[in-house]
mmCIF file of C-alpha atoms in Angstrom:
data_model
loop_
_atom_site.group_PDB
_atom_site.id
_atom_site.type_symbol
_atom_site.label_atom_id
_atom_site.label_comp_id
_atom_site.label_asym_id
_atom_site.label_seq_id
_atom_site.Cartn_x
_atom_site.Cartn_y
_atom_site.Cartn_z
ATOM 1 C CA UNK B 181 419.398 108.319 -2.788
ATOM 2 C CA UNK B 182 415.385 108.535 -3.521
ATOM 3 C CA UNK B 183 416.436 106.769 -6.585
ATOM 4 C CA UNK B 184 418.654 103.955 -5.790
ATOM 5 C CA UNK B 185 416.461 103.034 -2.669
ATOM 6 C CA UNK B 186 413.439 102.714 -5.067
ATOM 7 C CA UNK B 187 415.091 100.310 -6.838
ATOM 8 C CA UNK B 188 416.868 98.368 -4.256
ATOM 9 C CA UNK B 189 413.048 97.794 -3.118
ATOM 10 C CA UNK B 190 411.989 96.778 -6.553
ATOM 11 C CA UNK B 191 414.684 94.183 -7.129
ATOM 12 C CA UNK B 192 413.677 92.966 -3.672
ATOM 13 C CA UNK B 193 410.266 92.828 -4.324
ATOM 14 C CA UNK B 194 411.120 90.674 -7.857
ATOM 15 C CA UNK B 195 413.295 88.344 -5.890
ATOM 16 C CA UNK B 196 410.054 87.737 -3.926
ATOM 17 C CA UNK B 197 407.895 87.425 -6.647
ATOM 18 C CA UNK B 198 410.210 84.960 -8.238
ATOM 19 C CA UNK B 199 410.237 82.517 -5.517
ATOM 20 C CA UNK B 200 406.657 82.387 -4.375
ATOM 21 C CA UNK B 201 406.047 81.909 -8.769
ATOM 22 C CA UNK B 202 409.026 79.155 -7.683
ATOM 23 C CA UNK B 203 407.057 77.428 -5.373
ATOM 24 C CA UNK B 204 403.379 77.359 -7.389
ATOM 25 C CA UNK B 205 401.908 80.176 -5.475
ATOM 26 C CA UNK B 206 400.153 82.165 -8.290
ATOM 27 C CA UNK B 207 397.136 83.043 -6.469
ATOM 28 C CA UNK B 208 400.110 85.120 -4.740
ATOM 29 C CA UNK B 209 400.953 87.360 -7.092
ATOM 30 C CA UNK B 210 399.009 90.698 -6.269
ATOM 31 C CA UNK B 211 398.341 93.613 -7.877
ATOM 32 C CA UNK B 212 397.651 96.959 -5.446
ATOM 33 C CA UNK B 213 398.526 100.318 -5.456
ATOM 34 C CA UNK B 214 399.643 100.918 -1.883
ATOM 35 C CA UNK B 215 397.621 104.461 -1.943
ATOM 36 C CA UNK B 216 394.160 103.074 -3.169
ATOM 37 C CA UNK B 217 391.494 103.571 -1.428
ATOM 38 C CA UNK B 218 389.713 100.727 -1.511
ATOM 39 C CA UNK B 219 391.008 97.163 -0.807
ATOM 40 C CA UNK B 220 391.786 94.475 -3.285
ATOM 41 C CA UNK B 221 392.091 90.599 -2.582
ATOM 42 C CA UNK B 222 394.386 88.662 -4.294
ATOM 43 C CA UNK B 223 393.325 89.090 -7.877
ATOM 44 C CA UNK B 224 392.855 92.691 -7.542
ATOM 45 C CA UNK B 225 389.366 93.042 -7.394
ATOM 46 C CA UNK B 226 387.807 95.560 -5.188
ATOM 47 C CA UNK B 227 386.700 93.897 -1.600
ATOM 48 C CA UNK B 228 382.683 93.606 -1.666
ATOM 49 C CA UNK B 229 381.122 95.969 1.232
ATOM 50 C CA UNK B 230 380.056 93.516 3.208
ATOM 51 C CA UNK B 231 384.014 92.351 3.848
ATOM 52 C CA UNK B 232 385.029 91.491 7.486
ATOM 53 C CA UNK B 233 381.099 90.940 8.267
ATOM 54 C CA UNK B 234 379.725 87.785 9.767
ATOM 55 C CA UNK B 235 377.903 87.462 6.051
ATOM 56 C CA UNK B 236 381.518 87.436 4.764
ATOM 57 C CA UNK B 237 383.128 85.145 6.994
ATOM 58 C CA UNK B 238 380.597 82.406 6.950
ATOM 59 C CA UNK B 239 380.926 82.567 2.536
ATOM 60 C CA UNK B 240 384.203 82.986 2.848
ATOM 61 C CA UNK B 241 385.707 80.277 4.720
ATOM 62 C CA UNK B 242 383.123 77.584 3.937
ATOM 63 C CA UNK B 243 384.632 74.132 4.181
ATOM 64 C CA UNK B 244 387.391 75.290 6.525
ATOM 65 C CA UNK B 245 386.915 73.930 9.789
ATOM 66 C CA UNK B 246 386.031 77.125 11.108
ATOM 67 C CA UNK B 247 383.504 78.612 13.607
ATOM 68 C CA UNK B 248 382.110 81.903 14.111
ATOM 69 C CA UNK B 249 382.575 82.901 17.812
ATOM 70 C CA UNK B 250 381.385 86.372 17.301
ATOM 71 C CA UNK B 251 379.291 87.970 14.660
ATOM 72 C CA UNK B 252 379.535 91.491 15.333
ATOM 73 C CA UNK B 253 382.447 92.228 15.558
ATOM 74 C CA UNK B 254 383.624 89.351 13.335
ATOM 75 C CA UNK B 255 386.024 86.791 15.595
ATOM 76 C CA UNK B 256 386.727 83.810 13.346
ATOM 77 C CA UNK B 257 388.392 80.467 14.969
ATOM 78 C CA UNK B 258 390.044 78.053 12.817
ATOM 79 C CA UNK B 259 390.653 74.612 13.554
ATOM 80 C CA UNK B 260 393.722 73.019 12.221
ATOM 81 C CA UNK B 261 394.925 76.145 10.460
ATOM 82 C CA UNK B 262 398.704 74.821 10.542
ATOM 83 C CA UNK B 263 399.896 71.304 11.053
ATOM 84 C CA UNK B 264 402.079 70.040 14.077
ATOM 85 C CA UNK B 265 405.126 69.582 11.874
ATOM 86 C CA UNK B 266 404.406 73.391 10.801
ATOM 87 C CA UNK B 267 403.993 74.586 14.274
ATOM 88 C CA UNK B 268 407.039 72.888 15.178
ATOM 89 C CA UNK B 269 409.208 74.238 12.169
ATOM 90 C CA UNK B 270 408.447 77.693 13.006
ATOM 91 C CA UNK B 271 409.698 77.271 16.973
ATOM 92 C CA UNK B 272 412.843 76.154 15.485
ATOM 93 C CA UNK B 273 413.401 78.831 12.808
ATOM 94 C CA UNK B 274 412.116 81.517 15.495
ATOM 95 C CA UNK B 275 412.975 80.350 19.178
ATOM 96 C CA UNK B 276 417.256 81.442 18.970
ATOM 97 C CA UNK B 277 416.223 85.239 18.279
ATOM 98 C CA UNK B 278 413.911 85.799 21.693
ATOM 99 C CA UNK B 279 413.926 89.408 23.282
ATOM 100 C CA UNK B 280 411.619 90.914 25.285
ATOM 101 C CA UNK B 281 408.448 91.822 24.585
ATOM 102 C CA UNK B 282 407.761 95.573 23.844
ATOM 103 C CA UNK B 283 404.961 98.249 23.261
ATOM 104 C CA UNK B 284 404.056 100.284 20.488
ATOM 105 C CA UNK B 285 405.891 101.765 17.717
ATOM 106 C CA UNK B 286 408.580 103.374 19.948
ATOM 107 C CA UNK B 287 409.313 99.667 20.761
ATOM 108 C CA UNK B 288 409.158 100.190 25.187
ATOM 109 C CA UNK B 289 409.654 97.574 27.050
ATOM 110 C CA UNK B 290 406.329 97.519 29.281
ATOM 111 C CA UNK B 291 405.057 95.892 32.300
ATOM 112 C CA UNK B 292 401.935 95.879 30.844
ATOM 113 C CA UNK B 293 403.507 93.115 28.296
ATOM 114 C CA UNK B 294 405.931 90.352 29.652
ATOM 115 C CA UNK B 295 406.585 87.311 27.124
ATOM 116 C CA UNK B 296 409.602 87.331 24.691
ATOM 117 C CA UNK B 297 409.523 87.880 20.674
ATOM 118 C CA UNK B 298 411.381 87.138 17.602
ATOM 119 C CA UNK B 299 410.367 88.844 14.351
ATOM 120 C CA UNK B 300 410.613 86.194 11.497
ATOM 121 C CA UNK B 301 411.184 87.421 7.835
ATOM 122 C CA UNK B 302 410.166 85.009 5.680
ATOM 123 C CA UNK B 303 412.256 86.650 2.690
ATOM 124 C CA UNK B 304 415.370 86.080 4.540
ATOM 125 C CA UNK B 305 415.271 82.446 5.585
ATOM 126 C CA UNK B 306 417.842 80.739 3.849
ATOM 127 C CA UNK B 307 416.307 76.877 4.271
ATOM 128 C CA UNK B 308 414.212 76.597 0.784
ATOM 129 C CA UNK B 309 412.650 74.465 2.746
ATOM 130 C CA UNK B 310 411.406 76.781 5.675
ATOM 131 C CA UNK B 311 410.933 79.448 3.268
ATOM 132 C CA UNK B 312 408.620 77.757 1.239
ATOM 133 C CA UNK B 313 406.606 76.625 4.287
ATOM 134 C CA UNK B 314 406.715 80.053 6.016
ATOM 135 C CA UNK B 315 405.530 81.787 2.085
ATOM 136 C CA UNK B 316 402.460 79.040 1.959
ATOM 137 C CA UNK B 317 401.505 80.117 5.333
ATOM 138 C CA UNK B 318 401.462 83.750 4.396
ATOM 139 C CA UNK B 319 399.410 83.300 1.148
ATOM 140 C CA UNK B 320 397.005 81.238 2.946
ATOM 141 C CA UNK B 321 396.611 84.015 5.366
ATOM 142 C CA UNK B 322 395.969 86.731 2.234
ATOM 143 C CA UNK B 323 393.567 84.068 0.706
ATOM 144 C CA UNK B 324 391.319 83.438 3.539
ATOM 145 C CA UNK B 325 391.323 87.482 5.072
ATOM 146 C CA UNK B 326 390.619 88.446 1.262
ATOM 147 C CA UNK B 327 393.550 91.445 1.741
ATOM 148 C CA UNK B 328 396.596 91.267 -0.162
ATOM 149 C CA UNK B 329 399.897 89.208 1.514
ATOM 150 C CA UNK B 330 402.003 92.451 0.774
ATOM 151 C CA UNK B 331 399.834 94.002 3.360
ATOM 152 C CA UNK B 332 401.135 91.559 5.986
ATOM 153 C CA UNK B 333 403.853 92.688 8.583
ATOM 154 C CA UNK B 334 406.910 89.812 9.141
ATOM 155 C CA UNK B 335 405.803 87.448 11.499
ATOM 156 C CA UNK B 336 405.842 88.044 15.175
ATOM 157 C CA UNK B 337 406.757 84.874 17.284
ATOM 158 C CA UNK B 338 405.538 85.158 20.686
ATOM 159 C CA UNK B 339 406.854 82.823 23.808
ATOM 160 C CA UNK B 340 404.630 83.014 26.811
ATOM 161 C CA UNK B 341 406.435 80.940 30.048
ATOM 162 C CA UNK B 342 404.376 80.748 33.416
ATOM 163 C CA UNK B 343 402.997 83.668 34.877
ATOM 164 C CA UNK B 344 404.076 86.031 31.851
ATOM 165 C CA UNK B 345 400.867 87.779 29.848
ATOM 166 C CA UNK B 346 399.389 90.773 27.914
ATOM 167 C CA UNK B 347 397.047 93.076 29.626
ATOM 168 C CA UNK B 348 394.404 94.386 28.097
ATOM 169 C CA UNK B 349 395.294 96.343 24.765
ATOM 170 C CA UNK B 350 394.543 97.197 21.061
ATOM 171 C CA UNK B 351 396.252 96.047 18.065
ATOM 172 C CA UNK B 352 395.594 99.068 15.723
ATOM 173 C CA UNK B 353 397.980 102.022 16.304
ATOM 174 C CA UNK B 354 397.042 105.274 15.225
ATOM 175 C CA UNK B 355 399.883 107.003 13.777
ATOM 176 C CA UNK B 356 399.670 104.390 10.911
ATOM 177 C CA UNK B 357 396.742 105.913 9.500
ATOM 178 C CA UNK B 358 398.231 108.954 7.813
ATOM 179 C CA UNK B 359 401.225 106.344 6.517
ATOM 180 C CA UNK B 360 401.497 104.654 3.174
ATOM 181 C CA UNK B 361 400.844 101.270 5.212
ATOM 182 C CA UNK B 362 397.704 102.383 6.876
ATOM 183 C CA UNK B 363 396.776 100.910 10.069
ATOM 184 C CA UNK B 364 396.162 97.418 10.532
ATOM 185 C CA UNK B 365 392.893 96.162 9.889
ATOM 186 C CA UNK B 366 392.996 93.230 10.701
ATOM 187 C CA UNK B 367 394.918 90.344 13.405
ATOM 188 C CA UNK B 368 395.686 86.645 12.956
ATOM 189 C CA UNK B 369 396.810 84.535 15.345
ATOM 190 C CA UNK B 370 398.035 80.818 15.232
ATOM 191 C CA UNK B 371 398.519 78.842 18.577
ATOM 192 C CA UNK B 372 401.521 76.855 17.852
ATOM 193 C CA UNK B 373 401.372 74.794 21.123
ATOM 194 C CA UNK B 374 398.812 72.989 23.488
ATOM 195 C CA UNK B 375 398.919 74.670 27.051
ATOM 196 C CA UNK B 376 398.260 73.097 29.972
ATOM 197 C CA UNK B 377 396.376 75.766 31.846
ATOM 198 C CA UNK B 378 395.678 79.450 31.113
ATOM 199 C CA UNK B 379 397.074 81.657 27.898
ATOM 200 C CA UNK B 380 393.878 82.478 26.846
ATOM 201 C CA UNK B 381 393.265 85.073 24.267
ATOM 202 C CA UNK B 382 390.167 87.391 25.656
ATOM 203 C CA UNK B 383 388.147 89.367 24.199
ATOM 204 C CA UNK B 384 386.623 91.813 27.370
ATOM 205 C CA UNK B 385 383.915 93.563 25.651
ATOM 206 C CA UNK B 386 382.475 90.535 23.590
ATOM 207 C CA UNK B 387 383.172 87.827 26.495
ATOM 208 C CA UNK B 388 384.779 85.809 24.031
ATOM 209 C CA UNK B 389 387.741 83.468 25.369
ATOM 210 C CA UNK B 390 389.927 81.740 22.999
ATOM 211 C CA UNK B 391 391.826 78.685 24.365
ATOM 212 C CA UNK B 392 395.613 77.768 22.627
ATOM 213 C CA UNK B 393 395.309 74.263 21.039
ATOM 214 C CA UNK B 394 398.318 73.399 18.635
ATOM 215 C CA UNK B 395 397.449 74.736 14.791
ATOM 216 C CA UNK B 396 394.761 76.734 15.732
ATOM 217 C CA UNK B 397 394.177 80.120 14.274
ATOM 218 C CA UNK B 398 391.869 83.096 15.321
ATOM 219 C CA UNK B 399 390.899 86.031 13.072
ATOM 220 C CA UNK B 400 389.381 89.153 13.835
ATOM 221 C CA UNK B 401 389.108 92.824 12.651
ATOM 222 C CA UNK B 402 391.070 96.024 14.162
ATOM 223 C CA UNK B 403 389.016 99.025 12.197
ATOM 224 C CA UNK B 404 385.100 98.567 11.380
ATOM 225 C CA UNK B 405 384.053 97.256 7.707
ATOM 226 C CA UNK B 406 386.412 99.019 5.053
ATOM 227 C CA UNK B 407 386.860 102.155 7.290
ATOM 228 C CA UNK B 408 390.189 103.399 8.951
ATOM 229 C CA UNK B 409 388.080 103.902 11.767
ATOM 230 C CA UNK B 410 388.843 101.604 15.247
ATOM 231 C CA UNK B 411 386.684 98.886 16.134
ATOM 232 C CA UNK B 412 387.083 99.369 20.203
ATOM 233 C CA UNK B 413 385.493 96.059 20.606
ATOM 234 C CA UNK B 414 388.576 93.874 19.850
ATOM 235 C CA UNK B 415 390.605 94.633 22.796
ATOM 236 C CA UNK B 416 391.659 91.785 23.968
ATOM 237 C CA UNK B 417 394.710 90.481 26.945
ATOM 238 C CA UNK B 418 396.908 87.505 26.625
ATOM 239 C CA UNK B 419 395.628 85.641 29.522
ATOM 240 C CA UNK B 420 398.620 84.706 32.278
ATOM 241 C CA UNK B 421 399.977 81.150 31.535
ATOM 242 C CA UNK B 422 399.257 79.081 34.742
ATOM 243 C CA UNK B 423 400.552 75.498 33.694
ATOM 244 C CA UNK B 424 403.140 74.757 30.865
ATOM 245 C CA UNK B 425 404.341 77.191 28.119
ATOM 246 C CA UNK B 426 402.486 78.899 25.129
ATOM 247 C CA UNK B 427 404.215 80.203 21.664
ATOM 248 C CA UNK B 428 402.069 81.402 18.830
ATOM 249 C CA UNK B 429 402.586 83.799 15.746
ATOM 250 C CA UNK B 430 400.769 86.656 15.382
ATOM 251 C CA UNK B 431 400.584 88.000 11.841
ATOM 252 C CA UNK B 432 399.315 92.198 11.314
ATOM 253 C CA UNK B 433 397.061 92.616 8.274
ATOM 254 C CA UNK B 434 397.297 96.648 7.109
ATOM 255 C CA UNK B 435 394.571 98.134 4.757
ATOM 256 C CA UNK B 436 397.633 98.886 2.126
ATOM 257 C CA UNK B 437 401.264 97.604 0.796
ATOM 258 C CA UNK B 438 403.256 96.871 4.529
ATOM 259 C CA UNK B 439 406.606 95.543 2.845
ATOM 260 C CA UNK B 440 407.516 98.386 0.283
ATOM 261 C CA UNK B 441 407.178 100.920 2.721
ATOM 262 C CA UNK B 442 408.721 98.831 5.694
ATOM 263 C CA UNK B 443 411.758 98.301 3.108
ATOM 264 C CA UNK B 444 412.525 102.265 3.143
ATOM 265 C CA UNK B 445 411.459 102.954 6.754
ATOM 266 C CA UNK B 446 407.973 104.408 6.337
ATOM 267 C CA UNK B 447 406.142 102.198 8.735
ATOM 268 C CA UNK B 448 407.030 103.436 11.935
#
């Protein structure tokens, strides 16, 4: 059983390969061994030391539209990350699938966490289309984080209506350190609509308030610099929306290969 589910995952993981080659992205194509202990970016070279400092982020994304809100710890804000059509496209693909909201890996629905969510698997859109526009998202995620786009969890659409929010919480979850995914080191998040008042994303500790404006994304880290080791200043809350609605995308960044193990249940 070992066997065959081995190689289901490695015929998956060649279909993959074969499309994102399909659609020209060759900066794509990764090679990581999901147990290494140090991180590689997309051409499998080892992440420099000074990865997910403020050093880092201001080389990194030069020419980017992007601003440095925080230095230490690193919270990155990118201007026009998608497009409207983009923001748009993924409502559509996303918006028929919405549950509630829930909490950590055993999945509980929470009053701590009200909006609705709809996980969205890029390799199982059927729209070339869509697919192709959801895959150039991902790989320009795992270019500008520098960590590989197997290490990236399916997307998470998020649908905040008035009143509904977040409270104050963490990202990384512990029992993912001792699995082959590791935790998640890192968090992006892309605003795919304008709201009229609240649904910020606040960082407590820092005093750092992001606003949602349409195609803008925010980066920051979960663990400190190449560690497994929780940065406890990125708690952050999903502000109560006071006026309008708010939908954005959150995608998890883990220090290690997310989609083989996901494939054969070893994520959690």
């Amino acid at each position: 059983a070992a066997a065959t589910a081995t190689a289901a995952s490695r015929m998956a993981g060649s279909r993959l390969l074969l499309r994102l080659l399909t659609v020209g992205l060759v900066a794509a194509v990764i090679a990581v061994d999901a147990r290494s202990l140090e991180y590689t970016d997309l051409l499998g070279k080892p992440v420099p030391p000074e990865f997910g400092t403020a050093e880092w982020a201001l080389s990194h994304v030069v020419g980017r539209n992007a601003t440095l809100l925080s230095a230490d710890p690193v919270l990155l804000m990118l201007e026009n990350f998608l497009s409207k059509e983009e923001c748009e496209a993924i409502i559509r693909i996303g918006k028929g699938g919405m549950q509630r909201s829930t909490g950590g890996l055993e999945r509980s629905i929470t009053t701590s966490r009200t909006s609705s969510t709809n996980w969205v698997n890029s390799e199982l859109i059927e729209d070339p289309d869509d697919q192709r526009m959801l895959l150039l998202i991902e790989a320009k995620i795992a270019e500008i984080s520098n960590l590989p786009l197997y290490n990236q969890e399916q997307y998470q659409l998020l649908r905040y209506e008035i009143g509904q929010y977040y409270l104050e919480h963490h990202d990384y979850l512990i029992e993912q350190v001792k699995m082959p995914c590791g935790p998640r080191v890192a968090t992006f998040y892309m605003y795919l609509t304008d709201v009229e008042e609240g649904g910020g994303t606040y960082f407590p500790v820092i005093n750092k308030r992001v606003l949602p404006k349409q195609g803008r994304a925010v980066l920051w880290f979960n663990t400190r610099n190449n560690s497994m080791e929780m940065e406890p200043r990125t708690r952050h809350t999903a502000e109560p929306v006071i006026k309008g609605e708010k939908w954005g995308i959150n995608k998890w960044i883990h220090s290690y290969d997310f989609v083989t193990p996901w494939r054969v249940g070893q994520t959690g």
